[in-house]
mmCIF file of C-alpha atoms and ligand atoms in Angstrom:
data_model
loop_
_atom_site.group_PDB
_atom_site.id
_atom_site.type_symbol
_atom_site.label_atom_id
_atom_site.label_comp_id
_atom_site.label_asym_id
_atom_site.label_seq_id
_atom_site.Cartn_x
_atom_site.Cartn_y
_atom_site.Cartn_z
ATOM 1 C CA UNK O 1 214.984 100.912 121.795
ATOM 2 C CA UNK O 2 218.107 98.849 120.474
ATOM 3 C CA UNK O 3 218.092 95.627 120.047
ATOM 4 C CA UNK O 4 221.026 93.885 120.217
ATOM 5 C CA UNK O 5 220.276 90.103 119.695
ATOM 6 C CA UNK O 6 222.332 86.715 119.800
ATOM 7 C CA UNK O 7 219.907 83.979 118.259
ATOM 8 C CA UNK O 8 220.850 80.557 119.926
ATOM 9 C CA UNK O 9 219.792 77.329 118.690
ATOM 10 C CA UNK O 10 221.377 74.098 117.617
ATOM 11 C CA UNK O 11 221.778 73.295 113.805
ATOM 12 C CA UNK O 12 218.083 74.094 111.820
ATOM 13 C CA UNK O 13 216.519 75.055 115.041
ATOM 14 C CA UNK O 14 215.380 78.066 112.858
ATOM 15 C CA UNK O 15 217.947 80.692 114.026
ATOM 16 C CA UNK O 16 219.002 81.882 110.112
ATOM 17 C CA UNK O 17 215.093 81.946 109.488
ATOM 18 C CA UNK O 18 213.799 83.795 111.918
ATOM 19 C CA UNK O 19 216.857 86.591 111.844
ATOM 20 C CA UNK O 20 215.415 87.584 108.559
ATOM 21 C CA UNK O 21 212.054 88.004 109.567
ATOM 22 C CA UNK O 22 213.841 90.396 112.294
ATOM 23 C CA UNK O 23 215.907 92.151 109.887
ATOM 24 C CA UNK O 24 212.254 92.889 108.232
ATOM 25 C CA UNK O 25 211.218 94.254 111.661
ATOM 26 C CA UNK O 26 213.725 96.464 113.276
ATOM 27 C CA UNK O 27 215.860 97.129 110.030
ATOM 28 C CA UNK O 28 219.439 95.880 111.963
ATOM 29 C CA UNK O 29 222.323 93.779 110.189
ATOM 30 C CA UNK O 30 221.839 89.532 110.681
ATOM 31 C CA UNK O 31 225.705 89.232 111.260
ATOM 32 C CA UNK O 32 226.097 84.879 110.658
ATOM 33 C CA UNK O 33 229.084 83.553 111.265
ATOM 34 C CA UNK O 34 228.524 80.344 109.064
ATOM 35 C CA UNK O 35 227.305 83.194 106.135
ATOM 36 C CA UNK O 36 230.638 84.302 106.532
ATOM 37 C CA UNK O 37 232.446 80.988 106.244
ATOM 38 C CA UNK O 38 230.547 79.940 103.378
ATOM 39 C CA UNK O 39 231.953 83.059 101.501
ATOM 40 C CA UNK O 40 235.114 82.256 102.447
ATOM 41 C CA UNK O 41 234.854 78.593 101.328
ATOM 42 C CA UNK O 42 234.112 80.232 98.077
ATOM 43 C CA UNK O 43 237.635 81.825 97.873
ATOM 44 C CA UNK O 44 240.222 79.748 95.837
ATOM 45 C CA UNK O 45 242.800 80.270 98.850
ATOM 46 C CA UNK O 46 244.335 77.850 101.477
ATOM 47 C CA UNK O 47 242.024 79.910 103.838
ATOM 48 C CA UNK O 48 239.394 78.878 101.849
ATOM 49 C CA UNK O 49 240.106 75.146 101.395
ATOM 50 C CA UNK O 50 240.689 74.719 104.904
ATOM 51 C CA UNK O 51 237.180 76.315 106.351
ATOM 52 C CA UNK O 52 235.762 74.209 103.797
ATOM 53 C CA UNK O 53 236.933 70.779 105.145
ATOM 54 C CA UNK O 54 236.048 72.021 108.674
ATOM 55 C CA UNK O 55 232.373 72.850 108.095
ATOM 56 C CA UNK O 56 232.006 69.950 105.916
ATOM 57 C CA UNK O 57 233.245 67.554 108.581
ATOM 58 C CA UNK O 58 230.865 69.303 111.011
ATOM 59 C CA UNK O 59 233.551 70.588 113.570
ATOM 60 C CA UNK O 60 233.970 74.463 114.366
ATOM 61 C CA UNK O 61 236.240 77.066 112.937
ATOM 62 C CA UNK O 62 239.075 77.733 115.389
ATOM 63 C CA UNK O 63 237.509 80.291 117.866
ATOM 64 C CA UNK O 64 240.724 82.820 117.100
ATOM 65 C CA UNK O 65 239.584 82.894 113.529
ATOM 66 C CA UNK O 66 235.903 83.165 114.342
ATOM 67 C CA UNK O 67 236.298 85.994 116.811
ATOM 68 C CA UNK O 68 238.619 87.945 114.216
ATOM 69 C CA UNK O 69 236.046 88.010 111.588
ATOM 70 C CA UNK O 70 232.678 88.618 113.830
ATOM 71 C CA UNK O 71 235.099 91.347 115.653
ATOM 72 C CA UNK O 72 235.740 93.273 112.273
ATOM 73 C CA UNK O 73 232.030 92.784 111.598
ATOM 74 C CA UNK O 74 230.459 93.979 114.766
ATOM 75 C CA UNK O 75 232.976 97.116 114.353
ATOM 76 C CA UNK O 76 231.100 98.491 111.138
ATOM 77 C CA UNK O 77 229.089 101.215 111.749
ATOM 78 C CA UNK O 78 225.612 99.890 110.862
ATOM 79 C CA UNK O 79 226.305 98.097 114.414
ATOM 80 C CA UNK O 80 225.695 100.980 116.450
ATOM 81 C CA UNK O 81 222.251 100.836 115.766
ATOM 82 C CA UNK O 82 221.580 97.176 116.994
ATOM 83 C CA UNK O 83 222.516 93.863 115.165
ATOM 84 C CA UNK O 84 221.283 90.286 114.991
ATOM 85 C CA UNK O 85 223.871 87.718 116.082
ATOM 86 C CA UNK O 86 223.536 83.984 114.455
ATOM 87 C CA UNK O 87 225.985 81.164 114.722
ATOM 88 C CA UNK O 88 228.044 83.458 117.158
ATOM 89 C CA UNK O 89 228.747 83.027 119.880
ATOM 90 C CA UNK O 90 229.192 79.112 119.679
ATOM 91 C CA UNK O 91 231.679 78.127 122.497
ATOM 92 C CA UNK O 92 232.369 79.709 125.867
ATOM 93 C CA UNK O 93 235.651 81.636 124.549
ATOM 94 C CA UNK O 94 233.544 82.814 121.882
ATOM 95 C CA UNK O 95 230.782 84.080 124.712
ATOM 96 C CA UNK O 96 233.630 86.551 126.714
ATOM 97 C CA UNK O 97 235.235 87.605 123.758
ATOM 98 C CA UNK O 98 232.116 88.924 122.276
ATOM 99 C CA UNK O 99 231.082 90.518 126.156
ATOM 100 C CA UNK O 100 234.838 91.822 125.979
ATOM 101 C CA UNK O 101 234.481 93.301 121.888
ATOM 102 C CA UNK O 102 230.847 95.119 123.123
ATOM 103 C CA UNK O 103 232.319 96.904 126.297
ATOM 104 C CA UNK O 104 235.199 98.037 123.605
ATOM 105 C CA UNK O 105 232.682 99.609 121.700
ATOM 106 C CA UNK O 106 229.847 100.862 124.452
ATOM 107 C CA UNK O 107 227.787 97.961 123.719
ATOM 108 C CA UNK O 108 226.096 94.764 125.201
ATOM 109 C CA UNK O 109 223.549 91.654 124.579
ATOM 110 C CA UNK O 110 220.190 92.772 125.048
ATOM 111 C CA UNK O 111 218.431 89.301 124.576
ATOM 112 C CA UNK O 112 218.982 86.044 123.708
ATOM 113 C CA UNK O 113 216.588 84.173 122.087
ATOM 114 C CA UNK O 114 216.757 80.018 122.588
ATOM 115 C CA UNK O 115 214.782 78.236 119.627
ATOM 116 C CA UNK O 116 214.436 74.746 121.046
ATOM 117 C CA UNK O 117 214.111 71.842 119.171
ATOM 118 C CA UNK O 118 214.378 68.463 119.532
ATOM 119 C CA UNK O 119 217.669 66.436 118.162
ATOM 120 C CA UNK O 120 215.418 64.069 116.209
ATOM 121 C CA UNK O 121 213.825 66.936 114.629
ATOM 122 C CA UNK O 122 217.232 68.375 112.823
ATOM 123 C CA UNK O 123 218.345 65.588 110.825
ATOM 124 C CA UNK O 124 214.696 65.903 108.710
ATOM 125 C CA UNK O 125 214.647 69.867 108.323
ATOM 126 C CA UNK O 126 218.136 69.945 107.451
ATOM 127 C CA UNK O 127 217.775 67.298 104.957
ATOM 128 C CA UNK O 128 214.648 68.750 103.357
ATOM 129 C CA UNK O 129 216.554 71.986 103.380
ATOM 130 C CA UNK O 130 217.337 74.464 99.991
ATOM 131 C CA UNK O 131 218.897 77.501 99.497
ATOM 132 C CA UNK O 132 218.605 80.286 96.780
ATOM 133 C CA UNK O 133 222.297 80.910 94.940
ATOM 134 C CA UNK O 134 220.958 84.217 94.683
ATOM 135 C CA UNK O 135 219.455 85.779 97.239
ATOM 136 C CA UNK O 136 220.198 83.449 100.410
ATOM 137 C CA UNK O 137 216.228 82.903 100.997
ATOM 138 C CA UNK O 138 216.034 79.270 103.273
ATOM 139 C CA UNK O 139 213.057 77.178 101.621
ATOM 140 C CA UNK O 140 211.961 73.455 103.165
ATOM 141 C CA UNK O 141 211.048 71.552 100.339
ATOM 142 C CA UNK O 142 210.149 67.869 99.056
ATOM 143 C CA UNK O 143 210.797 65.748 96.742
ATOM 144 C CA UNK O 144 208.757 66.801 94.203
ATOM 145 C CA UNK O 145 209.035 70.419 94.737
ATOM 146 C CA UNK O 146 210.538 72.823 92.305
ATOM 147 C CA UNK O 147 213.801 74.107 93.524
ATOM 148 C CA UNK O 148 213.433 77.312 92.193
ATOM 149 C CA UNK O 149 213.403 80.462 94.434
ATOM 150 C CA UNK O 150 209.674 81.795 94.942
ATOM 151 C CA UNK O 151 210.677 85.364 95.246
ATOM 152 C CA UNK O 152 209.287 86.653 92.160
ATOM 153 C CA UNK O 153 212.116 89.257 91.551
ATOM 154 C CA UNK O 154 214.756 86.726 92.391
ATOM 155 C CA UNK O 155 213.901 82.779 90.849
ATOM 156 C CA UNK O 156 217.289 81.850 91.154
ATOM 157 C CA UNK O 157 218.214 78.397 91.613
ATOM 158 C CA UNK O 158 218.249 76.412 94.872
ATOM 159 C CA UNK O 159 220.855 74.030 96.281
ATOM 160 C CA UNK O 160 221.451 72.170 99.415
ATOM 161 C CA UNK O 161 224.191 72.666 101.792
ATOM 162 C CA UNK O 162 226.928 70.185 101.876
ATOM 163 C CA UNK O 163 227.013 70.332 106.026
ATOM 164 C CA UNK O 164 223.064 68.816 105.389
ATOM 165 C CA UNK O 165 224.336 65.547 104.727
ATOM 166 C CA UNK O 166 222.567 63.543 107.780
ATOM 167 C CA UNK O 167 225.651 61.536 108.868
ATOM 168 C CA UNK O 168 227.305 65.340 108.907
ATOM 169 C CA UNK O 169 223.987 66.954 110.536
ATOM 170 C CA UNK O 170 224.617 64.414 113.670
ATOM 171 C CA UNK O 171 228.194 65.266 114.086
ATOM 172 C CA UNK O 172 226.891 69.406 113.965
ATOM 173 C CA UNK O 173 224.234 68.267 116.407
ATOM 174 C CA UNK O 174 226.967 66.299 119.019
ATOM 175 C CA UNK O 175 229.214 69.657 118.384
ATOM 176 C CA UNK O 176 226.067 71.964 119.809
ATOM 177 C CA UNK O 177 225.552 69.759 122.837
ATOM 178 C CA UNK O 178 229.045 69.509 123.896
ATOM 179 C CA UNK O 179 230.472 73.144 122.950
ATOM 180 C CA UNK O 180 227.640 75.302 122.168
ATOM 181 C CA UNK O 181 224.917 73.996 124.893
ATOM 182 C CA UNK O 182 226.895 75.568 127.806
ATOM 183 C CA UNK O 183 225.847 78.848 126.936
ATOM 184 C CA UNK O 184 222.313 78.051 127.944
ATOM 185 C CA UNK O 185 223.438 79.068 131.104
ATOM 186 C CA UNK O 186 226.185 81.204 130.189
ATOM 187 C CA UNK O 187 223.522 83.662 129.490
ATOM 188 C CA UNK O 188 220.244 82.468 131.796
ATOM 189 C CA UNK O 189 222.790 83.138 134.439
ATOM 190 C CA UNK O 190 222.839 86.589 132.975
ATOM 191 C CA UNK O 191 219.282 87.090 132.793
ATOM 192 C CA UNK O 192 218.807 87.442 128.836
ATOM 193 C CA UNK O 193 218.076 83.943 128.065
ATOM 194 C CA UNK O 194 214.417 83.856 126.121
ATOM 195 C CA UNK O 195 213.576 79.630 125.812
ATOM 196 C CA UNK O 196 211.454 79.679 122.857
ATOM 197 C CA UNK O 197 209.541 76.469 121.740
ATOM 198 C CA UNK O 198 211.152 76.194 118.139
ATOM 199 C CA UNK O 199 209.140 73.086 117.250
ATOM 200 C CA UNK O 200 206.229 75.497 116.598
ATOM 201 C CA UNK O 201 205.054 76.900 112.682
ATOM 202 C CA UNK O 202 207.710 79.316 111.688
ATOM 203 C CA UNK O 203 204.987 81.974 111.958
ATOM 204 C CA UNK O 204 204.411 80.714 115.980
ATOM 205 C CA UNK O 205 207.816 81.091 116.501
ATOM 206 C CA UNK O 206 208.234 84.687 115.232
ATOM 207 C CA UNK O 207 205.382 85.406 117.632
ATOM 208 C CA UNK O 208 207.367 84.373 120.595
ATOM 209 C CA UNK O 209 210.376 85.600 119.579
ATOM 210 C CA UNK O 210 208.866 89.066 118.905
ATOM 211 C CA UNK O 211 207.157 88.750 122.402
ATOM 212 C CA UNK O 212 210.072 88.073 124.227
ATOM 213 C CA UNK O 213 212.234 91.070 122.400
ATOM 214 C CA UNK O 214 209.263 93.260 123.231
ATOM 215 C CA UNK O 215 209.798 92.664 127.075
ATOM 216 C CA UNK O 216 213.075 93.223 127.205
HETATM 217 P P1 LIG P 1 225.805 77.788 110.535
HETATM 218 O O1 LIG P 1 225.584 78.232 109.166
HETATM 219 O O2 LIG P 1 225.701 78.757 111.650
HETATM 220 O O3 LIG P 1 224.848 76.552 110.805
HETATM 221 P P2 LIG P 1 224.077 76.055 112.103
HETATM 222 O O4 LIG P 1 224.206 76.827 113.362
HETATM 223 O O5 LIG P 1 224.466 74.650 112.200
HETATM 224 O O6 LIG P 1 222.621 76.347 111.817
HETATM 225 P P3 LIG P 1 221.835 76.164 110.479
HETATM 226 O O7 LIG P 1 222.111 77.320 109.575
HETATM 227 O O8 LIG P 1 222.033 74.797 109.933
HETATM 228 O O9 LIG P 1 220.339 76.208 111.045
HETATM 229 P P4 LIG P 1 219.378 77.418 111.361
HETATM 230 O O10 LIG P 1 219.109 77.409 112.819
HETATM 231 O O11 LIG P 1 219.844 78.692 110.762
HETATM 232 O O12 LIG P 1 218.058 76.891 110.636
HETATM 233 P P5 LIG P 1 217.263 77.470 109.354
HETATM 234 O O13 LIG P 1 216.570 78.746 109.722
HETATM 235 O O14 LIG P 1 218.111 77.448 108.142
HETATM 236 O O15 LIG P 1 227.259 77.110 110.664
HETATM 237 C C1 LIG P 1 227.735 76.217 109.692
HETATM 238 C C2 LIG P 1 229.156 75.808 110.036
HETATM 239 O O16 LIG P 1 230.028 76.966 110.024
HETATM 240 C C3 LIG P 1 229.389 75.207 111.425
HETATM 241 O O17 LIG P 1 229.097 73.825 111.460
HETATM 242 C C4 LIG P 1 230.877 75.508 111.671
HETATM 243 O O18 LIG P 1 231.699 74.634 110.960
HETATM 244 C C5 LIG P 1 231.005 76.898 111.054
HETATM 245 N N1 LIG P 1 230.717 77.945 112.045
HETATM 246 C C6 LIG P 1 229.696 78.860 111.981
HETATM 247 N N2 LIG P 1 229.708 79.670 113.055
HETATM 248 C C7 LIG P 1 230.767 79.267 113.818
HETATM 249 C C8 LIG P 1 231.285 79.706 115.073
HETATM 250 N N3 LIG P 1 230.724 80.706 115.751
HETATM 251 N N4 LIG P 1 232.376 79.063 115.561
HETATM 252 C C9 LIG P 1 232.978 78.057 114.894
HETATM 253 N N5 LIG P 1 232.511 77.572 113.705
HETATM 254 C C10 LIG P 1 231.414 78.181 113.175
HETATM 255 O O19 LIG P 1 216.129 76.337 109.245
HETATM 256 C C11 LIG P 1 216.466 74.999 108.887
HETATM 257 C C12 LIG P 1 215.364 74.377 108.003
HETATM 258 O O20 LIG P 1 214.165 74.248 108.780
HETATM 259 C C13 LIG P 1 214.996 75.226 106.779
HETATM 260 O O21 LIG P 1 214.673 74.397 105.700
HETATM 261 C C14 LIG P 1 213.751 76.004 107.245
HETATM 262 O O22 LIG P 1 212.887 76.319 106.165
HETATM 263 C C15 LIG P 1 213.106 75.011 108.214
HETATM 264 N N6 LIG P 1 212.416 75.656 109.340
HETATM 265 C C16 LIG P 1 212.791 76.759 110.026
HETATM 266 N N7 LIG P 1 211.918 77.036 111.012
HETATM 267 C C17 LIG P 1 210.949 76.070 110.955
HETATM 268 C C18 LIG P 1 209.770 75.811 111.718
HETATM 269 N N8 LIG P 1 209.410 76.606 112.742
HETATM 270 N N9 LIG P 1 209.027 74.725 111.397
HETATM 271 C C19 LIG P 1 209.409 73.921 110.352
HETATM 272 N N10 LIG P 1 210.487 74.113 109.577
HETATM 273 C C20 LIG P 1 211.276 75.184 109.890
HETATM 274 MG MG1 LIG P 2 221.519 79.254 109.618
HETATM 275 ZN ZN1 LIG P 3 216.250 83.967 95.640
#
């Protein structure tokens, strides 16, 4: 069966985590919008320059921009087989133009997992967040951990976003409520809304979501 799967969840509910443990499973693309801004940040271009004062000031990307790139994305033909949506869709234009780009290509949403966790849980996983320059792999980490990657054909070194900043984490968090939360509906009223308690081990969590893409 395809699986064609938007992850929805506010900022470190888990989403970016738990799409690679999917890609593991059912071999699909994890298309993420904000993995695709952070290479453009990269870019010494105005484009560049100006996606990087957006993200770090915790607003969204203009929604033209952001339906452009996930557009040519979704269009590549690893699609056809399925993908993993995460970060996208994020406001309600966002939501028709990706029902609108699907029908253009004989496709369509087959679930759509929630991770829910509480507000007062972000600010702490984001900040204890780190991220491998090399390979992408998400680690939570203290202190006194080495920031080192663990994957023993990888050890590259880690580094923490600069959206984590907890002042910039509450802003991302407002953002979700006010432009990303109406989707909740947007797609229970569709019938492929999946609530899934996100506060549980990360382990739990791929349980449930594997549950719910099994009853699809
Ligand atoms: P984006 O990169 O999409 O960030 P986000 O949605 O804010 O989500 P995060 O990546 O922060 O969290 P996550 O849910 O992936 O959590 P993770 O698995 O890493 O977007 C960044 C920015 O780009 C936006 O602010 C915006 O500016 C722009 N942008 C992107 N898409 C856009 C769009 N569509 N429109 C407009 N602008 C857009 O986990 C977090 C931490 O928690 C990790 O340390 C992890 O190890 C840990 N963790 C995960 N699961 C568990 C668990 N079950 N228990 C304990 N710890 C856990
Ligand atoms: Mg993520
Ligand atoms: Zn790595």
């Amino acid at each position: 069966m395809k699986n064609s799967i938007v992850m929805l969840g506010a900022p470190g509910a888990g989403k970016g985590t738990q799409a690679a443990v999917l890609v593991q499973q059912f071999h699909i693309p994890h298309i993420s919008s904000g993995d695709m801004f952070r290479a453009i940040r990269k870019s010494d271009s105005e484009l560049g320059r100006r996606v990087a004062a957006i993200m770090d000031s915790g607003a969204l990307v203009p929604d033209e921009l952001t339906i452009q790139i996930v557009q040519d994305r979704l269009s590549k033909p690893d699609c056809q087989t399925g993908f993993i949506l995460d970060g996208f869709p994020r406001t309600q234009p966002q939501a028709l133009a990706l029902d609108e780009m699907l029908k253009n290509i004989g496709q369509a949403i087959t679930v759509v997992p929630y991770l829910h966790v509480r507000s007062e849980l972000l600010v702490e996983r984001l900040s204890n967040r780190w991220t491998c320059n090399t390979c992408g792999s998400v680690y939570s980490l203290g202190p006194n951990d080495a920031k080192v990657c663990k994957k023993s054909d990888c050890l590259g070194t880690l580094y923490r976003r600069p959206d984590d900043e907890p002042a910039t984490v509450t802003e991302r968090v407002k953002v979700f409520e006010k432009n990303t939360s109406p989707l909740i509906s947007y797609y229970s009223d569709r019938g492929l809304l999946r609530q899934i308690d996100g506060e549980q081990t990360v382990d739990q969590v791929t349980v449930a979501l594997l549950a719910a893409i099994a009853k699809v």
